[in-house]
Amino acid sequence: MHPPADPDPHRRVNPQVREGFSLCELVPVPLRLIDGQADGASMGKVVDGGGEGAAEVTGIESSGRLPWRKATLARRDIPDAVVSRLPGYLQVLTDLAAAGERTIPSAELAVRSGVGPATLRKDLAHLGSTGTRGVGYQVDPLIATLRDCLGLNRPWRVVIIGAGHLGRALAAYPGFTERGFSLAGIVDVDAAAIGTRVGGVTIRHTDDLAELIADPPSTMAVIAVPALAAQRAADQAIALGVTGILNFAPVVLNVPASVEVRNVDLSTELQILAFHAGQPPADEHQEVS
Amino acid sequence: MHPPADPDPHRRVNPQVREGFSLCELVPVPLRLIDGQADGASMGKVVDGGGEGAAEVTGIESSGRLPWRKATLARRDIPDAVVSRLPGYLQVLTDLAAAGERTIPSAELAVRSGVGPATLRKDLAHLGSTGTRGVGYQVDPLIATLRDCLGLNRPWRVVIIGAGHLGRALAAYPGFTERGFSLAGIVDVDAAAIGTRVGGVTIRHTDDLAELIADPPSTMAVIAVPALAAQRAADQAIALGVTGILNFAPVVLNVPASVEVRNVDLSTELQILAFHAGQPPADEHQEVS
DNA sequence: TAGATTGTTAATCGATTAACAATC
DNA sequence: TAGATTGTTAATCGATTAACAATC
């Protein structure tokens, strides 16, 4: 009935530890910390962190005893597969809101999002139940919940590294700012490009990256440089505090586990299409099993 | 140890039948066909196709009794998750070949590809075992096998629909032709753009799409138009015989099951990064479970 | 109430991983 | 042979799906 599961090539990184810990809604769940014993082989002992800081979604370890915020989401608990579908739901819901819809049943939202209704309801249940039995989901509150979950209510500043055709196209992409990402700047090493205006900013030299990222701070970088320059670009960005990288270069970036990388590779996608195009065509009237 | 599984948002389509059938190496497996009864509700009856045509990877239903080609691969049998990793392996291997490497053990190829060694070996086993115990994999033969499997030994012509910033950047992207895809042309409806040269071709009007796709035939299209125009572009391309679509517009395309769609959405990726950036930072010394 | 639709369970399905016998 | 590394098995893990009780 549905496209089979397919692990996300966009999240591929060199094997690294990526262990999370869980937060629960409204319940002060302590951070799980490893105590200090440097015992490499055995498992770290889980220590009760004392109930502090877990509700603060920015992940900054709190120094004082914060009042328990109404944590809207158990964000750590959401599987990656679910997270990757949330932007799609948000997109569809935004369109629905613009069209004046107030509520929508899961069946319809699912069709418009390209997923099954069971998957949709289970996904949304991860955000805390927002639906009403017999009615469906309220569009506006669900949008708010999704935006909150994805962290889109804070400003995100993004730098683009590489001002070739692709970098400039990305800088000029309106969807960038439409969805709350603001372009901090774009850099390149090519003297011919520097000084050109694109997407509301002026292309600067890569040497200015530190300055650009620092104030106000950017935490996301888009890498749009040739493959050979990509690792260096990533290293620079990470050294300057970037924790999220969208990589368009066809290389596996080596990054610390604290940095999230998503890869987008045009030719990978074309090759996957080639594979399928080379297959015997799926018969439209094929048996449904 | 590894990034968790993550279903591939790039393959999301409206729920449609996507049933395959299997080919086995060297064994003439008949196509499974549904007989003609137009019985909508009940399941189609599976009919033995008589053993013809299954080995022809182009998927054109053969009219005569073809000799059984030595089918190098059971391409239908390869899980999507595996297929999505093959281009990455090919990329790494190509780099290794350029560096003069003759053989490579799975452990090293795995690290360079950002996957685990067990996954790598299991993936390659799907292509027929090409490794040598105690030695590793031979680079050049493995490249040949991968290219064969992905269907990269045939010419693939691609049309780009939409000549905005992104469409033009894609047209100019060298990786396009470097990996065996040739740009058939690029079209737009904007009179100001038509006539401009980009990536070795001249931007033509969308009305010329039929002509462009027909001769020589293109089977792949890249959609780089605004969201509102994407479905229409897809419909046009599909009507003209395109069976693979790389969609950059943030919409779920409605296509027949015989058409493969892969979605690339910049803002989706940024939103996923935002989610992770909003999380408590993964502790580098976190417990390994 | 009756109809509709959610939230959740349990079953299925598929992908990943560790481990090791096979074998170069 | 001894060492190295594959191919494959079996176990684990996670994601999807169908179905239905809960409930608006």
XYZ file of C-alpha atoms in Angstrom, chain B:
289
model
C 26.610 3.016 17.074
C 24.835 4.204 13.978
C 22.290 6.751 12.994
C 18.939 5.093 13.493
C 16.841 4.069 10.562
C 14.947 6.900 9.048
C 12.395 6.345 6.333
C 13.257 8.240 3.265
C 11.112 11.334 2.884
C 12.413 11.658 -0.624
C 10.412 8.759 -1.823
C 7.143 9.945 -0.371
C 4.297 9.765 -2.830
C 0.608 9.551 -2.432
C -0.249 6.060 -1.304
C -0.229 3.946 -4.374
C 0.309 0.374 -5.237
C 3.999 -0.324 -5.570
C 4.172 -4.012 -5.918
C 7.234 -5.541 -7.464
C 8.144 -8.898 -8.744
C 11.346 -10.737 -8.420
C 14.053 -11.677 -10.825
C 16.686 -14.178 -9.939
C 20.067 -14.318 -11.469
C 20.306 -16.576 -14.461
C 16.910 -18.057 -13.776
C 14.115 -17.201 -16.167
C 11.423 -15.925 -13.859
C 8.203 -15.055 -15.630
C 6.605 -11.673 -15.290
C 3.644 -11.752 -13.006
C 0.757 -10.305 -14.862
C -2.786 -9.591 -13.932
C -5.363 -10.967 -16.246
C -7.819 -8.699 -17.904
C -10.879 -8.939 -15.711
C -11.839 -5.422 -14.704
C -12.820 -6.382 -11.228
C -12.060 -3.302 -9.219
C -12.708 -4.536 -5.738
C -11.229 -7.992 -5.787
C -7.561 -8.621 -6.113
C -6.103 -9.114 -9.518
C -5.382 -12.669 -10.412
C -1.749 -13.439 -10.854
C -1.074 -15.088 -14.152
C 2.061 -16.769 -15.294
C 3.420 -14.605 -18.044
C 5.063 -17.501 -19.794
C 8.647 -16.732 -18.979
C 9.274 -13.929 -21.363
C 10.994 -10.642 -20.992
C 11.916 -10.767 -17.363
C 15.621 -10.566 -17.959
C 15.398 -7.440 -20.040
C 16.302 -4.752 -17.587
C 14.959 -1.950 -19.710
C 11.551 -3.116 -18.735
C 10.169 -3.034 -22.239
C 7.830 -5.933 -22.601
C 9.518 -8.134 -25.127
C 7.608 -9.300 -28.127
C 9.768 -12.237 -29.125
C 11.280 -15.031 -27.143
C 14.562 -13.508 -26.047
C 17.551 -15.662 -25.289
C 18.172 -15.664 -21.553
C 20.705 -12.983 -21.051
C 23.098 -13.478 -18.245
C 21.251 -11.202 -15.894
C 24.033 -9.839 -13.754
C 21.750 -8.668 -11.030
C 18.498 -9.401 -9.363
C 17.712 -5.755 -9.413
C 14.154 -6.024 -8.276
C 15.252 -7.847 -5.205
C 17.406 -5.057 -3.866
C 15.702 -3.266 -0.992
C 15.255 0.458 -1.389
C 17.378 1.064 1.652
C 20.255 -0.654 -0.079
C 19.703 1.087 -3.407
C 19.852 4.448 -1.704
C 23.344 3.643 -0.441
C 24.792 2.334 -3.687
C 25.517 5.739 -5.215
C 27.550 6.568 -2.136
C 29.644 3.441 -2.471
C 30.144 4.165 -6.142
C 31.322 7.651 -5.357
C 33.877 6.470 -2.818
C 35.094 3.684 -5.073
C 35.506 6.072 -7.971
C 37.673 8.279 -5.790
C 39.682 5.249 -4.709
C 40.199 4.131 -8.288
C 41.389 7.616 -9.194
C 43.869 7.340 -6.317
C 45.182 4.106 -7.770
C 43.733 1.699 -5.224
C 43.126 -1.807 -6.517
C 41.411 -3.462 -3.584
C 39.707 -2.290 -0.437
C 38.435 -4.152 2.604
C 34.856 -3.645 3.694
C 35.901 -1.964 6.915
C 37.585 0.859 5.084
C 34.997 1.264 2.380
C 32.372 1.353 5.094
C 34.069 4.127 7.040
C 34.528 6.208 3.945
C 30.894 5.705 3.002
C 29.561 6.481 6.440
C 27.976 3.091 7.075
C 28.820 0.110 9.251
C 30.945 -2.705 7.833
C 28.211 -5.278 8.311
C 25.755 -3.117 6.433
C 28.245 -2.618 3.656
C 28.935 -6.302 3.182
C 25.287 -7.166 3.305
C 24.518 -4.471 0.775
C 27.187 -5.664 -1.621
C 26.054 -9.236 -1.205
C 22.801 -8.165 -2.837
C 24.786 -7.483 -6.004
C 26.289 -10.926 -6.032
C 29.388 -11.534 -4.056
C 32.306 -9.692 -5.482
C 34.660 -9.742 -2.538
C 37.570 -12.025 -1.811
C 37.899 -13.423 1.678
C 41.089 -12.357 3.316
C 41.613 -9.610 0.760
C 38.629 -7.356 0.308
C 36.859 -6.017 -2.754
C 38.469 -5.260 -6.070
C 37.793 -1.634 -6.802
C 37.330 -1.667 -10.557
C 35.102 -4.723 -10.830
C 32.986 -3.436 -7.991
C 32.575 -0.102 -9.734
C 31.468 -1.947 -12.843
C 28.976 -3.996 -10.862
C 27.548 -0.946 -9.157
C 27.263 0.981 -12.397
C 25.576 -1.968 -14.000
C 23.174 -2.361 -11.134
C 22.229 1.286 -11.063
C 21.785 1.290 -14.818
C 24.474 3.875 -15.408
C 25.917 2.201 -18.466
C 23.100 3.470 -20.567
C 22.773 7.124 -21.480
C 20.223 8.964 -19.396
C 18.751 12.126 -20.729
C 17.238 14.564 -18.294
C 15.068 17.608 -18.851
C 14.881 20.398 -16.334
C 11.524 22.089 -16.011
C 11.879 25.536 -14.557
C 14.744 27.898 -15.308
C 14.739 30.001 -12.178
C 17.800 30.258 -9.984
C 17.607 26.633 -8.969
C 16.883 25.220 -12.411
C 19.777 27.117 -13.875
C 22.101 26.094 -11.078
C 21.186 22.480 -11.688
C 21.716 22.861 -15.404
C 25.178 24.233 -14.755
C 26.020 21.553 -12.189
C 29.022 19.620 -13.518
C 28.266 16.512 -11.453
C 25.291 16.077 -13.692
C 27.279 15.081 -16.737
C 30.213 13.736 -14.767
C 28.078 10.842 -13.629
C 26.591 10.019 -16.960
C 23.465 12.110 -17.069
C 23.106 14.310 -20.092
C 21.061 17.444 -20.080
C 18.430 17.205 -22.792
C 17.253 20.729 -22.210
C 15.686 23.193 -19.853
C 12.344 24.900 -20.230
C 10.462 27.741 -18.621
C 7.403 29.875 -19.320
C 9.219 33.131 -18.630
C 9.806 34.913 -21.900
C 12.720 36.818 -20.395
C 14.617 33.625 -19.698
C 13.976 31.874 -22.992
C 16.946 31.967 -25.308
C 19.498 32.257 -22.515
C 22.224 29.650 -22.610
C 22.985 27.669 -19.479
C 24.841 24.423 -18.900
C 25.433 23.936 -22.600
C 21.804 24.246 -23.640
C 19.444 27.065 -24.448
C 16.389 27.711 -22.319
C 13.288 26.957 -24.358
C 9.605 27.511 -23.840
C 7.665 24.871 -21.953
C 5.575 24.406 -25.076
C 8.633 22.757 -26.616
C 8.763 20.142 -23.898
C 7.240 17.414 -26.071
C 9.816 17.975 -28.771
C 12.636 18.093 -26.254
C 11.654 14.908 -24.500
C 10.859 12.996 -27.663
C 14.108 12.967 -29.558
C 16.204 11.413 -28.333
C 13.876 10.238 -25.607
C 14.330 11.516 -22.078
C 12.926 9.486 -19.249
C 13.855 11.714 -16.372
C 12.707 15.167 -15.437
C 13.830 17.576 -12.768
C 11.053 19.805 -11.523
C 12.334 23.176 -10.403
C 9.219 25.293 -10.686
C 7.180 26.967 -7.936
C 4.953 24.718 -5.857
C 1.776 25.743 -7.609
C 3.144 24.790 -11.011
C 4.755 21.519 -9.984
C 1.831 19.147 -10.410
C 1.111 20.466 -13.868
C 4.768 20.124 -14.820
C 4.770 16.560 -13.554
C 1.595 15.744 -15.458
C 3.066 17.093 -18.654
C 6.320 15.235 -18.228
C 4.568 11.976 -17.401
C 2.255 12.327 -20.383
C 5.369 12.603 -22.528
C 6.835 9.391 -21.178
C 8.954 10.492 -18.242
C 9.125 7.783 -15.574
C 11.502 9.353 -13.070
C 11.016 12.735 -11.453
C 13.316 14.630 -9.168
C 11.044 17.157 -7.516
C 12.392 20.266 -5.836
C 8.988 21.814 -5.255
C 7.575 21.498 -1.734
C 4.475 19.576 -2.748
C 3.468 15.952 -2.803
C 3.114 15.031 -6.441
C 0.287 12.818 -7.472
C 1.676 10.345 -9.974
C 0.871 6.883 -11.256
C 2.626 4.019 -9.554
C 4.806 3.466 -12.598
C 6.500 6.822 -12.057
C 9.201 7.168 -9.463
C 9.396 10.474 -7.630
C 12.169 11.656 -5.383
C 11.679 14.824 -3.425
C 14.368 17.239 -2.404
C 13.170 20.068 -0.248
C 15.630 22.548 1.129
C 13.349 23.926 3.802
C 12.388 20.469 4.996
C 16.046 19.755 5.563
C 16.572 23.021 7.390
C 13.586 22.301 9.602
C 14.943 18.912 10.506
C 18.240 20.565 11.380
C 16.350 23.090 13.463
C 14.688 20.286 15.377
C 18.007 18.746 16.230
C 19.665 22.056 16.974
C 16.869 22.777 19.410
C 17.564 19.559 21.267
C 19.844 19.327 24.248
C 23.213 18.835 22.630
C 24.182 15.202 22.328
C 26.814 14.607 24.939
C 29.938 13.350 23.257
C 30.624 11.200 26.269
C 27.126 9.905 26.449
C 26.597 6.337 27.482
C 26.888 3.831 24.672
C 24.156 1.317 25.200
